[in-house]
Tab-separated table of N, CA and C and ligand atoms in Angstrom:
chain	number	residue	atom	x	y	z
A	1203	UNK	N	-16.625	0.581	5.548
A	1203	UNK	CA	-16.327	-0.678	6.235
A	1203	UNK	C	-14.816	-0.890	6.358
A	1204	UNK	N	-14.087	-1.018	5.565
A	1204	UNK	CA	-12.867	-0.989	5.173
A	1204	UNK	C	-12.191	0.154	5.749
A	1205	UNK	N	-12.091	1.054	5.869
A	1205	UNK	CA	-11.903	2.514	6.700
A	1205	UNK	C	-11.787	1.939	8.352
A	1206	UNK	N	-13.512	1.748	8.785
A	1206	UNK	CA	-13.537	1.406	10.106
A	1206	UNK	C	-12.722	0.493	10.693
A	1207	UNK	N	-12.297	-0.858	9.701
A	1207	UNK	CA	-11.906	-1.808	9.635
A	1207	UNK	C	-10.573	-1.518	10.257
A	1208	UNK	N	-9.271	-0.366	9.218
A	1208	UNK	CA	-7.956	-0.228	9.430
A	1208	UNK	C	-8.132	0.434	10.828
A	1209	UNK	N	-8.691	1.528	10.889
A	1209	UNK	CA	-9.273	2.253	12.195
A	1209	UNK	C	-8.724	1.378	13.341
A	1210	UNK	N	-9.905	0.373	13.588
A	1210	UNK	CA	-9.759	-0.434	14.534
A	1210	UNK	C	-8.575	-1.163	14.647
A	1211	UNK	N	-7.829	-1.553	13.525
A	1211	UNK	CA	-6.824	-2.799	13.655
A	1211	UNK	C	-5.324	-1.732	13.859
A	1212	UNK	N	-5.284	-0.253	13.701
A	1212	UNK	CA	-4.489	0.715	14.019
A	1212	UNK	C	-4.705	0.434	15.387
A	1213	UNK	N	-5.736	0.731	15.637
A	1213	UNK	CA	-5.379	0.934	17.205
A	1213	UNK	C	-5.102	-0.395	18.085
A	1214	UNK	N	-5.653	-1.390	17.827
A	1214	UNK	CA	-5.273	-2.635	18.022
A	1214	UNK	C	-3.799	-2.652	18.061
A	1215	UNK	N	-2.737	-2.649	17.254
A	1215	UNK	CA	-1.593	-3.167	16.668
A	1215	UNK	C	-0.904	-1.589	17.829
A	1216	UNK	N	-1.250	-1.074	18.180
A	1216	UNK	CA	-0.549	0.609	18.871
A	1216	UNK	C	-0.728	0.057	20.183
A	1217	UNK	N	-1.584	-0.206	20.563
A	1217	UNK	CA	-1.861	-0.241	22.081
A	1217	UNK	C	-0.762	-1.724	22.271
A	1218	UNK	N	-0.734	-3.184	21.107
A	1218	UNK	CA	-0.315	-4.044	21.358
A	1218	UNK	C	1.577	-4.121	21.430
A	1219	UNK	N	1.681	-2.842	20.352
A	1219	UNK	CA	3.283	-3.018	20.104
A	1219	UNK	C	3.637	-1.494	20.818
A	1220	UNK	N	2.739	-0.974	21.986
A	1220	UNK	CA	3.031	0.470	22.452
A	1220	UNK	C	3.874	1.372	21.758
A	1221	UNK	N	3.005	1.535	21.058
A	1221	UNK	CA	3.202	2.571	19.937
A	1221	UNK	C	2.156	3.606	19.977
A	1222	UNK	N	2.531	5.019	20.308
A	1222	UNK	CA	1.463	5.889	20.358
A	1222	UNK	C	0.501	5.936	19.506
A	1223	UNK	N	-0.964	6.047	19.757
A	1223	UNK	CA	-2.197	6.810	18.157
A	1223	UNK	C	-2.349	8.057	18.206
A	1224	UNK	N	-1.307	8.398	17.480
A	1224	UNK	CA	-1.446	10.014	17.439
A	1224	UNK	C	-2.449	10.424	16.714
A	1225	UNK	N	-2.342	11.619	16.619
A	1225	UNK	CA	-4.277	12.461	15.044
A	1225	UNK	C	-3.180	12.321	14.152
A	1226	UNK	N	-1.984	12.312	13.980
A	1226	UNK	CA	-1.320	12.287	12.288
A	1226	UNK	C	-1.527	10.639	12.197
A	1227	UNK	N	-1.198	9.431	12.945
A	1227	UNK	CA	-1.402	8.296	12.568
A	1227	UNK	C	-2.589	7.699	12.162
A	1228	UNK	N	-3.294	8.194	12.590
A	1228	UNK	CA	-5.062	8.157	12.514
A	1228	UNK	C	-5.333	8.482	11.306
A	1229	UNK	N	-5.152	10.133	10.861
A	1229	UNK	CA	-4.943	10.897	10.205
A	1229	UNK	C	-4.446	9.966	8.519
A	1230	UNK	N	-3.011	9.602	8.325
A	1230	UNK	CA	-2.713	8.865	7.580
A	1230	UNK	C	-3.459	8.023	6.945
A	1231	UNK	N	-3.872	6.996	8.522
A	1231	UNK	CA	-4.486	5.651	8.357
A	1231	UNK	C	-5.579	6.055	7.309
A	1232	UNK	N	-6.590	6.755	7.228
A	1232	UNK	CA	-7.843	7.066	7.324
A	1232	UNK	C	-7.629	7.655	5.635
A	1233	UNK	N	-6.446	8.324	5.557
A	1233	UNK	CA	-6.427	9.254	4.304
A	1233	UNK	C	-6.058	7.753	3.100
A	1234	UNK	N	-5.105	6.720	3.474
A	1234	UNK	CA	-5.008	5.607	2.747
A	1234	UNK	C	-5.883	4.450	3.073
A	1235	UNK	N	-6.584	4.060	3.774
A	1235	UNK	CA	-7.508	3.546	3.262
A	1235	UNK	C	-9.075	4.059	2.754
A	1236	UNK	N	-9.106	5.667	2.255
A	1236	UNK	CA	-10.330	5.663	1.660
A	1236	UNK	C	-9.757	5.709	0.092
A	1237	UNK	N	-8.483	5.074	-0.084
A	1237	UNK	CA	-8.551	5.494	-1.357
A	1237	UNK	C	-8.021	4.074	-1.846
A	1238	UNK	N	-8.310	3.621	-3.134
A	1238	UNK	CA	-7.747	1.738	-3.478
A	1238	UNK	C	-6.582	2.535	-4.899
A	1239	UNK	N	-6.282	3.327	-4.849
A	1239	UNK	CA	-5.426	3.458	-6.064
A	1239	UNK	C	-3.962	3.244	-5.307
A	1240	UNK	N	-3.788	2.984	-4.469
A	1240	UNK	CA	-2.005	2.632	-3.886
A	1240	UNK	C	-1.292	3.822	-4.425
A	1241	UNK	N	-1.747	4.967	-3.251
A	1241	UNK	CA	-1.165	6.141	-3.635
A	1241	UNK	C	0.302	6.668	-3.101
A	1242	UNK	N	1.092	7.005	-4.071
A	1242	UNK	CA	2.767	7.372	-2.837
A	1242	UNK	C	2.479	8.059	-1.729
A	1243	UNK	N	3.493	8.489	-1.065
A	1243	UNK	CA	3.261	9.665	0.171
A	1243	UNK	C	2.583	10.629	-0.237
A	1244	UNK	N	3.249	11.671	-1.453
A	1244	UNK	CA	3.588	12.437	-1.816
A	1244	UNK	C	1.942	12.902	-1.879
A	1245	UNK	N	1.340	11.820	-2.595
A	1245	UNK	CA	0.093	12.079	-2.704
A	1245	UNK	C	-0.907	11.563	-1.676
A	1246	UNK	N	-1.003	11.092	-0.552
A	1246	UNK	CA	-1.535	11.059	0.444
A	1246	UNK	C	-1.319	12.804	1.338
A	1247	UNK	N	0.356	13.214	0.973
A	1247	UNK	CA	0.678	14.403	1.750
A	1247	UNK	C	-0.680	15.203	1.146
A	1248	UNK	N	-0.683	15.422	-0.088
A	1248	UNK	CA	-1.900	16.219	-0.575
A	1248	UNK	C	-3.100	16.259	-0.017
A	1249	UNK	N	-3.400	14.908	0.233
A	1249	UNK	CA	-5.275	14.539	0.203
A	1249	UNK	C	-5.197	15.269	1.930
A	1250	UNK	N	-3.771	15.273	2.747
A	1250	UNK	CA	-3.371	15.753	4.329
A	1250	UNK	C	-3.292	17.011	4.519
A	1251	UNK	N	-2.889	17.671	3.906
A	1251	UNK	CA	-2.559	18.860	3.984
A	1251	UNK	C	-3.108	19.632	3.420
A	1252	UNK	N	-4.762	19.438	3.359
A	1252	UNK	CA	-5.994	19.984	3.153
A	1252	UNK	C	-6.743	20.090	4.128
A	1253	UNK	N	-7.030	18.816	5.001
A	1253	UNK	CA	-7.292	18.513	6.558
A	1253	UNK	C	-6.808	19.004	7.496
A	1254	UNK	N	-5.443	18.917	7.625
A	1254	UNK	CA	-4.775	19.059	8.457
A	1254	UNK	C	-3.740	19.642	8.251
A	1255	UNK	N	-3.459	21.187	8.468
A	1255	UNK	CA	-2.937	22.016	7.878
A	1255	UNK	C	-1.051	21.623	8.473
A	1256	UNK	N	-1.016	21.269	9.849
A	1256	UNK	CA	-0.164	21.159	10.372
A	1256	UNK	C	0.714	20.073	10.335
A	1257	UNK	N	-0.030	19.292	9.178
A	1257	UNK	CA	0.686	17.852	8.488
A	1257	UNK	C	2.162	18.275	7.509
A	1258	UNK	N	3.388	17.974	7.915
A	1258	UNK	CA	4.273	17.715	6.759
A	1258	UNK	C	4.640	16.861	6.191
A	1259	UNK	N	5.312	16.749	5.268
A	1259	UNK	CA	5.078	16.115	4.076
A	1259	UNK	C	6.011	14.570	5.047
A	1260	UNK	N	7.259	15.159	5.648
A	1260	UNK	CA	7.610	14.741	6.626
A	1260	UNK	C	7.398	13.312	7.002
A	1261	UNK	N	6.716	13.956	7.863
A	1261	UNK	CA	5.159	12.981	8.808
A	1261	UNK	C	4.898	11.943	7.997
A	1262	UNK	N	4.296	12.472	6.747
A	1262	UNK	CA	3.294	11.489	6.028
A	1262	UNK	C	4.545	10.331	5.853
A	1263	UNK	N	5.810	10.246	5.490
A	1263	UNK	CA	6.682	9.672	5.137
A	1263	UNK	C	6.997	8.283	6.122
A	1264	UNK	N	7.454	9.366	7.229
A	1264	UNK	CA	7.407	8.665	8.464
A	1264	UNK	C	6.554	7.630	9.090
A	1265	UNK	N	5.213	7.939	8.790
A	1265	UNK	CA	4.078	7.409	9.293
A	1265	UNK	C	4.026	6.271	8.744
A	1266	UNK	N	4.535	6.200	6.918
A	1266	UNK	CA	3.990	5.326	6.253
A	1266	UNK	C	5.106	4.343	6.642
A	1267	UNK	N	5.989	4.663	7.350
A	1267	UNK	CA	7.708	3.612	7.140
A	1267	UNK	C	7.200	3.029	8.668
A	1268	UNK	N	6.407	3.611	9.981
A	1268	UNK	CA	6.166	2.785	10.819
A	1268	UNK	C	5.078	2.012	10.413
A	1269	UNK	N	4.121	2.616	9.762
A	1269	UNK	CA	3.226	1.427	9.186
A	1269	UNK	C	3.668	0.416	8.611
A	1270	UNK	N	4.522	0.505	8.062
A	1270	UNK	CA	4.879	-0.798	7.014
A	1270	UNK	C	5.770	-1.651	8.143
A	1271	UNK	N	6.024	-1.090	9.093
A	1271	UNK	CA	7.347	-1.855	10.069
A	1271	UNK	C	6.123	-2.323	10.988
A	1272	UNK	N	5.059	-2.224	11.128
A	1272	UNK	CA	4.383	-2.515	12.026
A	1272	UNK	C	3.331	-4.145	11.218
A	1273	UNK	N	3.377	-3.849	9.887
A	1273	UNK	CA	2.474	-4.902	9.146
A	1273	UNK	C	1.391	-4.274	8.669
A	1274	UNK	N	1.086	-2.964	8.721
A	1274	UNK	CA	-0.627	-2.250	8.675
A	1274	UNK	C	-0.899	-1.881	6.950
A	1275	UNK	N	0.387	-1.729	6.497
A	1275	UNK	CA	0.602	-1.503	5.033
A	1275	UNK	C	1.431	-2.129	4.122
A	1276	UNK	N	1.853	-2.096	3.417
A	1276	UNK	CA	2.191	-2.985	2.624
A	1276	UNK	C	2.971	-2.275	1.435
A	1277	UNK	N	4.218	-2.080	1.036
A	1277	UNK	CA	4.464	-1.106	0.097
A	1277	UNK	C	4.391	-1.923	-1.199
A	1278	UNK	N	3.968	-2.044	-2.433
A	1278	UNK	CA	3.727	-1.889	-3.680
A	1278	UNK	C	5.162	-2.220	-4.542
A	1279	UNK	N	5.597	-3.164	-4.731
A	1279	UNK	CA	6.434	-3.736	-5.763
A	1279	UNK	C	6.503	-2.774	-7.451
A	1280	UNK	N	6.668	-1.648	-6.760
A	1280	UNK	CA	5.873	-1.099	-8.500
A	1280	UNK	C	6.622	-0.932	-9.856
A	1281	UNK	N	8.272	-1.093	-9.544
A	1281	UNK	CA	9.293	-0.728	-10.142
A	1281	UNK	C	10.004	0.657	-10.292
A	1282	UNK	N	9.182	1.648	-9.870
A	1282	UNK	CA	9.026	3.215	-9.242
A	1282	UNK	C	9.776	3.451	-8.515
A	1283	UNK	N	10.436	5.046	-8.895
A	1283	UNK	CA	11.411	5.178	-7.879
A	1283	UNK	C	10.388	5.954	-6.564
A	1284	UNK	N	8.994	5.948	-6.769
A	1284	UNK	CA	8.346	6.460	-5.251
A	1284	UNK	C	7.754	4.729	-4.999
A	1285	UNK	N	7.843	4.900	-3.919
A	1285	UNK	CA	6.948	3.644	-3.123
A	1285	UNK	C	5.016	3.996	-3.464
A	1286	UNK	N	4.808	2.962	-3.632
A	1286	UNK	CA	3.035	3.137	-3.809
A	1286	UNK	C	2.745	2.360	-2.493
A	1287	UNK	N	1.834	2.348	-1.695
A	1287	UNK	CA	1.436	1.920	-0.290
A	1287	UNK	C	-0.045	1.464	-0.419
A	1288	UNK	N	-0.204	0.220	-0.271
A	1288	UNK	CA	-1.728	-0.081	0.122
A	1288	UNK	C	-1.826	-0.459	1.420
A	1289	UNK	N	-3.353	-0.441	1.517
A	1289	UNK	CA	-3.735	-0.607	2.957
A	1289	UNK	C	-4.573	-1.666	3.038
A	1290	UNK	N	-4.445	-2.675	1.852
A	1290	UNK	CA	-5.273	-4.208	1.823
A	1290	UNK	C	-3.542	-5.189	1.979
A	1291	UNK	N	-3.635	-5.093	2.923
A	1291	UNK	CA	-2.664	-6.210	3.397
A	1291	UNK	C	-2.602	-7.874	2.721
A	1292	UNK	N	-4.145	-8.131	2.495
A	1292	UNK	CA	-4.122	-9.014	1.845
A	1292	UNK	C	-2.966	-9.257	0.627
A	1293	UNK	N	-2.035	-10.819	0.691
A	1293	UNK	CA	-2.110	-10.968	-0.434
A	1293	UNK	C	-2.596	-11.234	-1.951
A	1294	UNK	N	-2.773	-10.130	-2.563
A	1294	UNK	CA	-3.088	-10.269	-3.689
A	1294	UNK	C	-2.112	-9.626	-5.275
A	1295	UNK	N	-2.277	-9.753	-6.436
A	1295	UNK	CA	-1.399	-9.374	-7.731
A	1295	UNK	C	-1.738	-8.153	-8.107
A	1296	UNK	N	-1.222	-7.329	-8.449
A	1296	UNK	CA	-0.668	-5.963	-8.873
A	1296	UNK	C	-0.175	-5.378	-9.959
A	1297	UNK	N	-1.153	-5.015	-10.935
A	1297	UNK	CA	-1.069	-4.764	-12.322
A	1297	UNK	C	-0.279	-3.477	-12.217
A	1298	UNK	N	1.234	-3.145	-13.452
A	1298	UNK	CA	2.053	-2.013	-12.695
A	1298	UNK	C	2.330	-1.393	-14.452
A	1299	UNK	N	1.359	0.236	-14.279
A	1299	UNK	CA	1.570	0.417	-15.973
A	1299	UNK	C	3.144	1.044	-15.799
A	1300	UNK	N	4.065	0.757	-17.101
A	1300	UNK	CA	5.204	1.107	-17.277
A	1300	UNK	C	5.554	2.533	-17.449
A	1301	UNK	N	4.295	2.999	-18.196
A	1301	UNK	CA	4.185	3.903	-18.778
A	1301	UNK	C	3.501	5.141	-18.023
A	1302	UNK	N	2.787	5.258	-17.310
A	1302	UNK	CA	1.773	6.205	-16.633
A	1302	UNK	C	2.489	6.280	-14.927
A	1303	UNK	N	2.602	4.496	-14.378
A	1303	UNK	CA	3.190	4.118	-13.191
A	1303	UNK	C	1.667	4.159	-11.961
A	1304	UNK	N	0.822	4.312	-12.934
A	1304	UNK	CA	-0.591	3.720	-12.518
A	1304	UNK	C	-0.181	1.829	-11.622
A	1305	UNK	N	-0.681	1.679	-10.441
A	1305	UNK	CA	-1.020	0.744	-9.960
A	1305	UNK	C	-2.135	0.399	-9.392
A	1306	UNK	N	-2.833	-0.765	-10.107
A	1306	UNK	CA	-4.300	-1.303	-9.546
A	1306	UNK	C	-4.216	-2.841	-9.078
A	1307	UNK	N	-5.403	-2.973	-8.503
A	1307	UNK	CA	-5.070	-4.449	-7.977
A	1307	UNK	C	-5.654	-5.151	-9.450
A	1308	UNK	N	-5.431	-6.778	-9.374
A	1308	UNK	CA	-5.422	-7.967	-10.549
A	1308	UNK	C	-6.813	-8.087	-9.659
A	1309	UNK	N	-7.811	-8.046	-10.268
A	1309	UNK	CA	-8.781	-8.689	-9.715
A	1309	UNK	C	-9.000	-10.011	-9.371
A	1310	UNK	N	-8.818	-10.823	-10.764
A	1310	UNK	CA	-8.317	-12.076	-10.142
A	1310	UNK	C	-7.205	-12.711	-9.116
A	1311	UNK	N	-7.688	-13.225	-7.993
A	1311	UNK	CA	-6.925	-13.098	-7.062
A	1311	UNK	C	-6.600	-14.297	-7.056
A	1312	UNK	N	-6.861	-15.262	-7.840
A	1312	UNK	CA	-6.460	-16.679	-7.836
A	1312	UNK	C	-5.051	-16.564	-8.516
A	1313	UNK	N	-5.204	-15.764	-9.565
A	1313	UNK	CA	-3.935	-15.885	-9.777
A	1313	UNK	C	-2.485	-15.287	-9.053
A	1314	UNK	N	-1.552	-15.952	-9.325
A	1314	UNK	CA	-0.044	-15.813	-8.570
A	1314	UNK	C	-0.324	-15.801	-7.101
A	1315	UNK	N	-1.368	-16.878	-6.674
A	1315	UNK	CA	-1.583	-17.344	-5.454
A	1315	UNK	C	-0.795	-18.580	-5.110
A	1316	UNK	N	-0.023	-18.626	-4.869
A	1316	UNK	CA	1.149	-20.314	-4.137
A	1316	UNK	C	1.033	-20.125	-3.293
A	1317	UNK	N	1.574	-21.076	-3.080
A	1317	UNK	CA	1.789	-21.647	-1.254
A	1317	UNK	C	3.312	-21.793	-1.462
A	1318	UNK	N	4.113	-21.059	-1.063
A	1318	UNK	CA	5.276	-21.523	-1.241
A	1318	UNK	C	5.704	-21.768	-0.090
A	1319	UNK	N	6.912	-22.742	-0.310
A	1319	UNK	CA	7.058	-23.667	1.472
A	1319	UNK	C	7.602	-22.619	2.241
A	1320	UNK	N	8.134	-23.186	3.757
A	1320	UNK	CA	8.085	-22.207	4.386
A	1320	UNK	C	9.676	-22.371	4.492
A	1321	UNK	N	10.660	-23.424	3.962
A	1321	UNK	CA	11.976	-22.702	3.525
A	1321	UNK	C	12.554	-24.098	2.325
A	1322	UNK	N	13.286	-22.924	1.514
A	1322	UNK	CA	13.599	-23.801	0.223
A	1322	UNK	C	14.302	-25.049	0.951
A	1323	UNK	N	14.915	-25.673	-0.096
A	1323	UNK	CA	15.738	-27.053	0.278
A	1323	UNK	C	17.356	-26.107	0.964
A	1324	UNK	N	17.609	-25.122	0.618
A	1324	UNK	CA	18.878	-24.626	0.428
A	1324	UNK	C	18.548	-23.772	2.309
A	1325	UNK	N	17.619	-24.063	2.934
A	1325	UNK	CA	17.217	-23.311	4.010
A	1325	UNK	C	16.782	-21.662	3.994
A	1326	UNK	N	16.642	-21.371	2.644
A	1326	UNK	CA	16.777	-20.116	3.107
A	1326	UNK	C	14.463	-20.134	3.319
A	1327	UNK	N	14.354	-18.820	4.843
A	1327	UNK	CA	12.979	-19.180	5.231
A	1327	UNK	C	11.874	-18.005	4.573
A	1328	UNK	N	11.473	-18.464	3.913
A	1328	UNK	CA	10.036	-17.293	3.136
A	1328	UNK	C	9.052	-17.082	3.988
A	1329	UNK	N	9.157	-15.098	3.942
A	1329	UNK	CA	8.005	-15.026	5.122
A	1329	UNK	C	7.642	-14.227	4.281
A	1330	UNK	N	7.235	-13.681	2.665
A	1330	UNK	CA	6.393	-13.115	2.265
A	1330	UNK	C	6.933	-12.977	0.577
A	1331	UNK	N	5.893	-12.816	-0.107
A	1331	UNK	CA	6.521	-12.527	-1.645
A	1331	UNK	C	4.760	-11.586	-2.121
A	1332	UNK	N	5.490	-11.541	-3.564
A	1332	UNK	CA	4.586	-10.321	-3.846
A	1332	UNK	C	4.357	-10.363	-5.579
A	1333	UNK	N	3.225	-10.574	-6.417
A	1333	UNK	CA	3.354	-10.540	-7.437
A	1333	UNK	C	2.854	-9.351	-7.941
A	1334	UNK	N	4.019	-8.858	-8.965
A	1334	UNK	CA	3.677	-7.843	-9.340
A	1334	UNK	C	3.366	-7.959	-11.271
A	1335	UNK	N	2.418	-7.560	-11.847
A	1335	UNK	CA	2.185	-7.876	-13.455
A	1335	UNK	C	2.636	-6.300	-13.998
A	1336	UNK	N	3.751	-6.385	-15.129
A	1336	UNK	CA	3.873	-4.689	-15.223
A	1336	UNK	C	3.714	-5.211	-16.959
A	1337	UNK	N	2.991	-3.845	-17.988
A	1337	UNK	CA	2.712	-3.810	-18.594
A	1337	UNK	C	2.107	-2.396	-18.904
A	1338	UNK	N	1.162	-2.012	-20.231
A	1338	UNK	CA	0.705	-0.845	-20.473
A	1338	UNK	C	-0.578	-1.090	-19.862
A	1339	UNK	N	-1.503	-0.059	-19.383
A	1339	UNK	CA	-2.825	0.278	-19.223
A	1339	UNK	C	-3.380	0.528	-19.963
A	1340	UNK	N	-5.016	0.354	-20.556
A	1340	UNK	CA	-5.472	0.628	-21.856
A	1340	UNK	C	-5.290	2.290	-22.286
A	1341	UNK	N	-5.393	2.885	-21.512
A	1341	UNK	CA	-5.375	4.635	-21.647
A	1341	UNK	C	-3.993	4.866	-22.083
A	1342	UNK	N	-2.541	4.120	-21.912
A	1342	UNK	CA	-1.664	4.568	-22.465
A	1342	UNK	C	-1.492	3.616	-23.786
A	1343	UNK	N	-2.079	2.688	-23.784
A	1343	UNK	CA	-2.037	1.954	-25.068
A	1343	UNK	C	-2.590	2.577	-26.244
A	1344	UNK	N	-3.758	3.270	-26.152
A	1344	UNK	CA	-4.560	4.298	-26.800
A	1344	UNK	C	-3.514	5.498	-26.840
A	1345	UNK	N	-2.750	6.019	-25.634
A	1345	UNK	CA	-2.120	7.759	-26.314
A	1345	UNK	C	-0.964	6.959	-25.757
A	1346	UNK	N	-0.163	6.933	-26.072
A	1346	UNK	CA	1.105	6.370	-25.564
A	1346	UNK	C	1.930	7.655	-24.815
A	1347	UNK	N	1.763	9.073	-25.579
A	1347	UNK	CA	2.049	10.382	-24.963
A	1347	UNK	C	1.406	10.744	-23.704
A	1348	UNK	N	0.400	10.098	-23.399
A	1348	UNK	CA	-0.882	10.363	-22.230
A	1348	UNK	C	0.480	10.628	-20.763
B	2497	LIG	ZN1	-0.705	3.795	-18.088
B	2498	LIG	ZN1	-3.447	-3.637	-3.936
């Protein structure tokens, strides 16, 4: 559902901001949203360059920097020096292990939900924020070496 979902709203957002749908954009789209772990390039290049032999690592990079300039993705607050990328646009909170650099979503989505205005007293105008929770994951709390 979720797959079909980006699918459609790719091509939507290409045809609207004439932006080509190439098979690598497709390609991308398709490789990050079957997966909810907010995976870097690096590792999307992988899950690509099994498929699609003629994918570089490149590409995948590229793809993900017009996605995010386009609104389709969303890069991951993770504290990481790689970007993590989801493809639930939704705002929601972002549990970020320190230790592993594992990122999952907060299930509870109520939380670090505001409404924050749409510009402080000082004018400056908020068009997006992002909560991120960083801490250990139980698997490195258990081996801390893990
Ligand atoms: Zn961890
Ligand atoms: Zn997420």
């Amino acid at each position: 559902m979720f797959k079909q979902k980006k699918q459609q709203e790719l091509r939507e957002i290409c045809k609207s901001r004439g932006v080509s749908l190439t098979p690598q954009r497709q390609a991308v789209m398709r490789a990050l949203a079957a997966r909810r772990d907010h995976p870097t390039a690096d590792q999307l290049y992988e899950d690509l360059c099994r498929q699609m032999p003629g994918m570089s690592r490149t590409t995948v990079y590229r793809v993900l920097e017009t996605f995010e300039k386009l609104g389709l993705v969303r890069k991951v607050d993770s504290r990481a020096s790689k970007a993590h990328y989801d493809a639930d646009t939704t705002l929601h909170p972002h549990l970020v292990c320190l230790n592993c650099g594992k990122v999952v979503d907060y299930q509870d989505r109520e939380f670090g939900h505001l409404e924050p205005p749409v510009f402080t007293d000082d004018g400056f105008q908020i068009v997006d924020y992002a909560v991120t929770l960083v801490g250990f994951c139980r698997q490195c709390r258990q081996d801390p070496n893990n």
